[in-house]
Amino acid sequence: FVFFFLSSVLHRFIAKPCALGLKVQANGPQKAQPNAILEKVFTAITKHPDEKRLEGLSKQLDWDVRSIQRWFRQRRNQEKPSTLTKFCESMWRFTFYLYIFTYGVRFLKKTPWLWNTRQCWNGYPYQPLMPDLHYYYIVELSFYWSLMFSQFIDIKRKDFGIMFTHHIVTVTLITFSYVTNLTRVGTLTLCLHDAADVVLEAAKMANYCKCQKLSDLLFLTFAIVFIVSRLGIYPLWILNTTLFELYEALGNFPALWVFNILLVILQILHCFWSYLIIKAAYKAIAKGKVAKDDRSDIESSSDEEETAPRSKTLHSTATTNGTGGANGTNGYLTGGTCSEDH
């Protein structure tokens, strides 16, 4: 609840004024024109009508099929947040990640296990829980709990399931390591993960401000930091000590296997995201700018600017003279998607 309160305060009194000062677009996607019949279908039946239903609505309303498709696309987009809302969300996360990463670095540089991971297991399980470590854990755990719940009300992404799995694994890992006093290696894992997230949120904010060059630079920086930290340092530093050094120091015990299984699941998620990041970075190099993310939350098409429904007569004429097929088979759009942020 504290994080939800802090988030709302930052959104209203800090992030929103900053966004308006940077001329971030406050308007959301174009709204669909009011239509009682289509609204009833949208809310009560389906948000993605099939070909048969589209034809039926076309006859009922005397609209052509493409206009009805456009209406449903605009109506779906209408529920998406504005760029201003997304900027505020990214600014909140950037603020938290920057604070907690800075705190983690300042805390860890004073600890012996940062420089020698074998120190994570000296005296285990009778290791004192220092106040700084306790605070670090509680703040991180609270934040990820808030992320897990806010994911249902925040901007929806195509990788919702993957992100939800990530949040569950993260919360479980933090809780399990705290209960079993595996907190020393836990602090290393937390700090390592926060490093890339700071740059990612900064890249998003730059993108929302339409600072394309800065956004591209930050995204490429994020790609390097993410891949080096998650595919290089994480397995060679974290997994090495939990899979081998921990076993050598303490032998086999049940918590070891549970802990390592969760860490390996996290590494699988790292590999999946790294694939998406490398794909985007390759497009950035090939096309001269960062390609936009596949996790689109706004639908678009080449005829999005056409807002008034056309009559069935126009639709028939277009189909007869062969131009209807340019935008889809038998007058149906081959709908595409686009994205606003990395």
Short mmCIF file of C-alpha atoms in Angstrom, two decimals:
data_model
loop_
_atom_site.label_atom_id
_atom_site.label_comp_id
_atom_site.label_asym_id
_atom_site.label_seq_id
_atom_site.Cartn_x
_atom_site.Cartn_y
_atom_site.Cartn_z
CA PHE A 1 0.00 0.00 0.00
CA VAL A 2 2.91 2.33 0.71
CA PHE A 3 4.22 1.83 -2.83
CA PHE A 4 0.81 2.46 -4.37
CA PHE A 5 0.59 5.68 -2.35
CA LEU A 6 4.09 6.78 -3.33
CA SER A 7 3.39 5.94 -6.95
CA SER A 8 0.21 8.03 -7.02
CA VAL A 9 1.95 10.97 -5.33
CA LEU A 10 4.87 10.90 -7.77
CA HIS A 11 2.50 10.55 -10.75
CA ARG A 12 0.44 13.57 -9.74
CA PHE A 13 2.95 16.02 -8.29
CA ILE A 14 6.23 15.18 -10.02
CA ALA A 15 5.91 12.97 -13.10
CA LYS A 16 2.89 14.68 -14.66
CA PRO A 17 4.29 18.25 -14.38
CA CYS A 18 7.61 16.99 -15.80
CA ALA A 19 5.81 15.27 -18.68
CA LEU A 20 3.79 18.36 -19.51
CA GLY A 21 6.91 20.48 -19.33
CA LEU A 22 8.60 18.12 -21.78
CA LYS A 23 5.51 18.32 -24.02
CA VAL A 24 4.64 14.65 -23.71
CA GLN A 25 1.39 13.94 -25.52
CA ALA A 26 -1.47 13.94 -23.02
CA ASN A 27 -4.17 12.67 -25.37
CA GLY A 28 -4.90 8.98 -25.67
CA PRO A 29 -5.72 7.04 -28.85
CA GLN A 30 -8.48 8.34 -31.13
CA LYS A 31 -11.93 7.51 -29.79
CA ALA A 32 -14.48 5.57 -31.77
CA GLN A 33 -17.67 7.42 -32.64
CA PRO A 34 -20.65 6.45 -30.42
CA ASN A 35 -22.73 3.58 -31.75
CA ALA A 36 -25.12 1.68 -29.48
CA ILE A 37 -25.22 -1.52 -31.56
CA LEU A 38 -21.46 -1.86 -31.96
CA GLU A 39 -20.91 -0.91 -28.33
CA LYS A 40 -23.26 -3.67 -27.20
CA VAL A 41 -21.40 -6.22 -29.34
CA PHE A 42 -18.06 -4.96 -28.05
CA THR A 43 -18.97 -5.07 -24.35
CA ALA A 44 -21.26 -8.11 -24.26
CA ILE A 45 -20.16 -10.43 -27.06
CA THR A 46 -16.69 -9.95 -28.54
CA LYS A 47 -13.98 -7.34 -29.02
CA HIS A 48 -12.71 -9.17 -32.10
CA PRO A 49 -15.70 -10.02 -34.34
CA ASP A 50 -15.21 -12.73 -36.94
CA GLU A 51 -16.01 -12.45 -40.65
CA LYS A 52 -19.59 -13.70 -40.30
CA ARG A 53 -20.44 -11.22 -37.53
CA LEU A 54 -18.82 -8.38 -39.45
CA GLU A 55 -20.98 -9.11 -42.48
CA GLY A 56 -24.09 -9.20 -40.30
CA LEU A 57 -23.25 -5.87 -38.68
CA SER A 58 -22.51 -4.41 -42.10
CA LYS A 59 -26.01 -5.25 -43.31
CA GLN A 60 -27.62 -4.09 -40.07
CA LEU A 61 -25.87 -0.70 -39.97
CA ASP A 62 -25.41 -0.13 -43.70
CA TRP A 63 -21.68 0.33 -43.07
CA ASP A 64 -18.96 -1.35 -45.09
CA VAL A 65 -16.93 -4.05 -43.35
CA ARG A 66 -13.72 -2.03 -43.25
CA SER A 67 -15.44 0.81 -41.37
CA ILE A 68 -16.74 -1.67 -38.79
CA GLN A 69 -13.27 -3.17 -38.44
CA ARG A 70 -11.87 0.31 -37.94
CA TRP A 71 -14.50 1.09 -35.29
CA PHE A 72 -13.61 -2.04 -33.30
CA ARG A 73 -9.90 -1.27 -33.62
CA GLN A 74 -10.42 2.29 -32.37
CA ARG A 75 -12.68 1.04 -29.58
CA ARG A 76 -10.03 -1.44 -28.43
CA ASN A 77 -7.36 1.26 -28.55
CA GLN A 78 -9.64 3.62 -26.63
CA GLU A 79 -9.06 1.56 -23.50
CA LYS A 80 -5.29 1.96 -23.75
CA PRO A 81 -3.44 4.57 -21.68
CA SER A 82 -2.09 7.81 -23.10
CA THR A 83 1.60 8.52 -23.61
CA LEU A 84 1.43 10.80 -20.58
CA THR A 85 0.23 7.93 -18.39
CA LYS A 86 2.98 5.66 -19.65
CA PHE A 87 5.61 8.35 -19.07
CA CYS A 88 4.46 8.72 -15.46
CA GLU A 89 4.60 4.96 -14.93
CA SER A 90 8.13 4.75 -16.34
CA MET A 91 9.26 7.73 -14.27
CA TRP A 92 8.01 6.08 -11.09
CA ARG A 93 9.85 2.86 -11.89
CA PHE A 94 12.99 4.75 -12.95
CA THR A 95 12.98 6.64 -9.65
CA PHE A 96 12.64 3.48 -7.61
CA TYR A 97 15.22 1.45 -9.56
CA LEU A 98 17.74 4.30 -9.41
CA TYR A 99 17.26 4.67 -5.66
CA ILE A 100 17.38 0.97 -4.82
CA PHE A 101 20.31 0.26 -7.16
CA THR A 102 22.30 3.12 -5.62
CA TYR A 103 21.42 1.86 -2.13
CA GLY A 104 22.41 -1.70 -3.08
CA VAL A 105 25.80 -0.62 -4.48
CA ARG A 106 26.57 1.50 -1.39
CA PHE A 107 25.60 -1.40 0.90
CA LEU A 108 27.41 -4.15 -1.01
CA LYS A 109 30.72 -2.35 -1.48
CA LYS A 110 31.19 -2.59 2.30
CA THR A 111 30.51 -6.35 2.41
CA PRO A 112 33.12 -9.11 1.95
CA TRP A 113 30.86 -11.29 -0.21
CA LEU A 114 30.78 -8.73 -3.03
CA TRP A 115 34.45 -9.44 -3.75
CA ASN A 116 34.49 -13.10 -2.74
CA THR A 117 31.25 -15.04 -3.21
CA ARG A 118 32.47 -17.87 -0.96
CA GLN A 119 31.90 -15.42 1.91
CA CYS A 120 28.17 -15.87 1.26
CA TRP A 121 28.40 -19.27 2.95
CA ASN A 122 30.81 -18.62 5.82
CA GLY A 123 29.02 -19.35 9.08
CA TYR A 124 25.77 -20.31 7.33
CA PRO A 125 23.04 -20.61 8.58
CA TYR A 126 24.11 -18.62 11.67
CA GLN A 127 24.69 -15.33 9.84
CA PRO A 128 23.44 -12.14 11.53
CA LEU A 129 20.73 -10.20 9.71
CA MET A 130 22.12 -6.67 9.53
CA PRO A 131 19.60 -3.78 9.64
CA ASP A 132 20.76 -2.47 6.23
CA LEU A 133 20.31 -5.89 4.66
CA HIS A 134 16.91 -6.30 6.28
CA TYR A 135 15.77 -2.91 4.93
CA TYR A 136 17.12 -3.74 1.45
CA TYR A 137 15.16 -7.00 1.35
CA ILE A 138 11.90 -5.58 2.69
CA VAL A 139 11.89 -2.67 0.22
CA GLU A 140 12.65 -4.92 -2.76
CA LEU A 141 10.06 -7.50 -1.71
CA SER A 142 7.40 -4.82 -1.20
CA PHE A 143 8.11 -3.32 -4.61
CA TYR A 144 7.83 -6.63 -6.46
CA TRP A 145 4.61 -7.43 -4.63
CA SER A 146 3.23 -4.09 -5.82
CA LEU A 147 4.38 -4.86 -9.38
CA MET A 148 2.65 -8.22 -9.33
CA PHE A 149 -0.68 -6.68 -8.36
CA SER A 150 -0.37 -3.47 -10.39
CA GLN A 151 0.32 -5.52 -13.53
CA PHE A 152 -3.42 -6.14 -13.73
CA ILE A 153 -4.22 -2.41 -13.86
CA ASP A 154 -1.10 -1.04 -15.57
CA ILE A 155 -0.36 -1.05 -19.30
CA LYS A 156 -1.07 -4.50 -20.71
CA ARG A 157 1.69 -6.13 -22.78
CA LYS A 158 1.77 -9.17 -25.00
CA ASP A 159 4.23 -10.82 -22.62
CA PHE A 160 1.85 -10.45 -19.67
CA GLY A 161 2.18 -14.17 -18.83
CA ILE A 162 5.98 -14.08 -18.94
CA MET A 163 6.14 -10.98 -16.78
CA PHE A 164 3.66 -12.42 -14.29
CA THR A 165 5.78 -15.58 -14.09
CA HIS A 166 8.86 -13.42 -13.54
CA HIS A 167 7.18 -11.52 -10.68
CA ILE A 168 6.03 -14.74 -9.01
CA VAL A 169 9.51 -16.28 -9.29
CA THR A 170 11.10 -13.07 -7.98
CA VAL A 171 8.76 -12.75 -5.00
CA THR A 172 9.21 -16.46 -4.22
CA LEU A 173 12.99 -16.17 -4.47
CA ILE A 174 13.19 -13.11 -2.23
CA THR A 175 10.85 -14.66 0.34
CA PHE A 176 12.52 -18.09 0.27
CA SER A 177 16.04 -16.67 0.54
CA TYR A 178 14.96 -14.46 3.44
CA VAL A 179 13.32 -17.34 5.33
CA THR A 180 16.30 -19.69 4.77
CA ASN A 181 18.82 -16.89 5.49
CA LEU A 182 20.34 -17.07 1.99
CA THR A 183 20.28 -13.29 1.99
CA ARG A 184 23.90 -12.58 1.14
CA VAL A 185 23.70 -14.07 -2.34
CA GLY A 186 20.19 -12.62 -2.54
CA THR A 187 21.55 -9.07 -2.25
CA LEU A 188 23.98 -9.75 -5.10
CA THR A 189 21.14 -11.02 -7.28
CA LEU A 190 18.89 -8.04 -6.52
CA CYS A 191 21.54 -5.42 -7.23
CA LEU A 192 22.60 -7.13 -10.46
CA HIS A 193 19.03 -7.14 -11.79
CA ASP A 194 18.32 -3.51 -10.91
CA ALA A 195 21.23 -2.22 -13.03
CA ALA A 196 19.58 -2.86 -16.41
CA ASP A 197 16.12 -1.77 -15.28
CA VAL A 198 17.33 1.76 -14.53
CA VAL A 199 18.51 2.23 -18.13
CA LEU A 200 15.41 0.61 -19.62
CA GLU A 201 13.02 3.00 -17.88
CA ALA A 202 15.19 5.96 -18.90
CA ALA A 203 15.02 4.78 -22.53
CA LYS A 204 11.24 4.57 -22.33
CA MET A 205 10.94 8.09 -20.96
CA ALA A 206 13.19 9.44 -23.71
CA ASN A 207 11.03 7.66 -26.27
CA TYR A 208 7.81 9.15 -24.86
CA CYS A 209 9.45 12.60 -25.05
CA LYS A 210 10.26 11.92 -28.73
CA CYS A 211 14.00 12.26 -28.10
CA GLN A 212 14.71 9.53 -30.62
CA LYS A 213 18.51 9.70 -30.64
CA LEU A 214 18.72 9.67 -26.86
CA SER A 215 16.17 6.88 -26.72
CA ASP A 216 18.16 4.79 -29.22
CA LEU A 217 21.40 5.36 -27.33
CA LEU A 218 19.81 4.41 -24.01
CA PHE A 219 18.16 1.34 -25.49
CA LEU A 220 21.44 0.09 -26.97
CA THR A 221 23.11 0.79 -23.61
CA PHE A 222 20.33 -1.18 -21.92
CA ALA A 223 20.83 -4.06 -24.36
CA ILE A 224 24.54 -4.23 -23.55
CA VAL A 225 24.00 -3.96 -19.77
CA PHE A 226 21.20 -6.53 -19.83
CA ILE A 227 23.06 -9.14 -21.87
CA VAL A 228 26.34 -8.71 -19.99
CA SER A 229 24.66 -8.83 -16.57
CA ARG A 230 21.99 -11.48 -17.21
CA LEU A 231 23.80 -13.82 -19.61
CA GLY A 232 27.36 -13.21 -18.43
CA ILE A 233 27.71 -12.08 -14.82
CA TYR A 234 24.57 -13.80 -13.51
CA PRO A 235 25.50 -17.38 -14.51
CA LEU A 236 29.26 -16.95 -13.90
CA TRP A 237 28.85 -15.14 -10.57
CA ILE A 238 25.48 -16.03 -9.02
CA LEU A 239 24.72 -19.49 -10.43
CA ASN A 240 28.34 -20.56 -10.02
CA THR A 241 28.31 -19.85 -6.29
CA THR A 242 24.84 -21.34 -5.65
CA LEU A 243 25.36 -24.46 -7.76
CA PHE A 244 28.98 -25.26 -6.89
CA GLU A 245 30.45 -23.17 -4.06
CA LEU A 246 27.38 -23.61 -1.86
CA TYR A 247 27.44 -27.39 -2.40
CA GLU A 248 31.17 -27.55 -1.63
CA ALA A 249 30.77 -25.51 1.54
CA LEU A 250 27.62 -27.04 3.02
CA GLY A 251 26.85 -30.23 1.12
CA ASN A 252 23.42 -31.28 -0.06
CA PHE A 253 20.20 -30.07 1.61
CA PRO A 254 16.61 -29.55 0.31
CA ALA A 255 16.65 -25.74 0.33
CA LEU A 256 19.65 -25.77 -2.00
CA TRP A 257 17.69 -27.49 -4.78
CA VAL A 258 14.61 -25.30 -4.40
CA PHE A 259 16.74 -22.17 -4.46
CA ASN A 260 18.70 -23.26 -7.52
CA ILE A 261 15.60 -24.32 -9.46
CA LEU A 262 14.13 -20.85 -8.98
CA LEU A 263 17.40 -19.22 -10.05
CA VAL A 264 17.57 -21.39 -13.18
CA ILE A 265 13.97 -20.47 -14.10
CA LEU A 266 15.03 -16.85 -13.83
CA GLN A 267 17.93 -17.55 -16.18
CA ILE A 268 15.54 -19.10 -18.73
CA LEU A 269 13.50 -15.89 -18.66
CA HIS A 270 16.72 -13.93 -19.15
CA CYS A 271 17.45 -15.94 -22.30
CA PHE A 272 13.97 -15.28 -23.69
CA TRP A 273 14.21 -11.51 -23.12
CA SER A 274 17.77 -11.44 -24.45
CA TYR A 275 16.50 -12.91 -27.71
CA LEU A 276 13.95 -10.09 -28.03
CA ILE A 277 16.54 -7.46 -27.14
CA ILE A 278 19.12 -8.79 -29.62
CA LYS A 279 16.42 -8.86 -32.28
CA ALA A 280 15.56 -5.21 -31.60
CA ALA A 281 19.23 -4.20 -31.46
CA TYR A 282 19.87 -5.90 -34.81
CA LYS A 283 17.03 -3.93 -36.37
CA ALA A 284 18.44 -0.76 -34.82
CA ILE A 285 21.79 -1.34 -36.49
CA ALA A 286 20.24 -2.42 -39.80
CA LYS A 287 17.74 0.43 -40.06
CA GLY A 288 19.63 3.18 -38.27
CA LYS A 289 17.23 3.47 -35.35
CA VAL A 290 15.83 1.29 -32.62
CA ALA A 291 13.04 -0.92 -33.85
CA LYS A 292 9.85 -0.80 -31.85
CA ASP A 293 8.92 -3.57 -29.48
CA ASP A 294 6.75 -6.49 -30.52
CA ARG A 295 4.80 -6.15 -27.26
CA SER A 296 2.40 -3.67 -28.84
CA ASP A 297 -0.47 -2.22 -26.88
CA ILE A 298 -1.92 -0.03 -29.64
CA GLU A 299 -3.32 -1.29 -32.91
CA SER A 300 -2.96 0.72 -36.10
CA SER A 301 -3.43 0.54 -39.85
CA SER A 302 -2.71 2.63 -42.89
CA ASP A 303 -6.25 3.94 -42.99
CA GLU A 304 -6.43 4.90 -39.30
CA GLU A 305 -6.99 8.55 -40.16
CA GLU A 306 -10.30 7.73 -41.87
CA THR A 307 -12.90 8.25 -39.17
CA ALA A 308 -16.24 8.49 -40.95
CA PRO A 309 -17.91 5.19 -41.94
CA ARG A 310 -18.27 4.65 -45.65
CA SER A 311 -21.47 3.37 -47.23
CA LYS A 312 -21.93 -0.17 -48.51
CA THR A 313 -22.10 1.23 -52.04
CA LEU A 314 -18.55 2.51 -51.81
CA HIS A 315 -17.46 -0.80 -50.36
CA SER A 316 -19.02 -2.73 -53.23
CA THR A 317 -17.42 -0.44 -55.82
CA ALA A 318 -13.97 -0.84 -54.28
CA THR A 319 -14.29 -4.59 -54.24
CA THR A 320 -15.57 -4.74 -57.80
CA ASN A 321 -12.77 -2.70 -59.35
CA GLY A 322 -10.14 -4.74 -57.55
CA THR A 323 -8.83 -2.13 -55.13
CA GLY A 324 -10.41 -3.79 -52.10
CA GLY A 325 -7.86 -6.56 -52.14
CA ALA A 326 -5.02 -4.14 -51.54
CA ASN A 327 -5.92 -3.90 -47.89
CA GLY A 328 -6.98 -7.47 -47.28
CA THR A 329 -8.80 -10.40 -48.81
CA ASN A 330 -12.38 -9.58 -49.84
CA GLY A 331 -12.16 -6.16 -48.26
CA TYR A 332 -10.81 -7.34 -44.90
CA LEU A 333 -7.83 -5.60 -43.41
CA THR A 334 -4.76 -7.56 -42.64
CA GLY A 335 -4.50 -5.77 -39.29
CA GLY A 336 -1.05 -4.99 -37.95
CA THR A 337 0.30 -3.66 -34.72
CA CYS A 338 2.76 -1.04 -33.70
CA SER A 339 4.36 0.03 -30.47
CA GLU A 340 5.07 3.28 -28.71
CA ASP A 341 7.97 2.27 -26.52
CA HIS A 342 10.99 0.01 -26.32
#
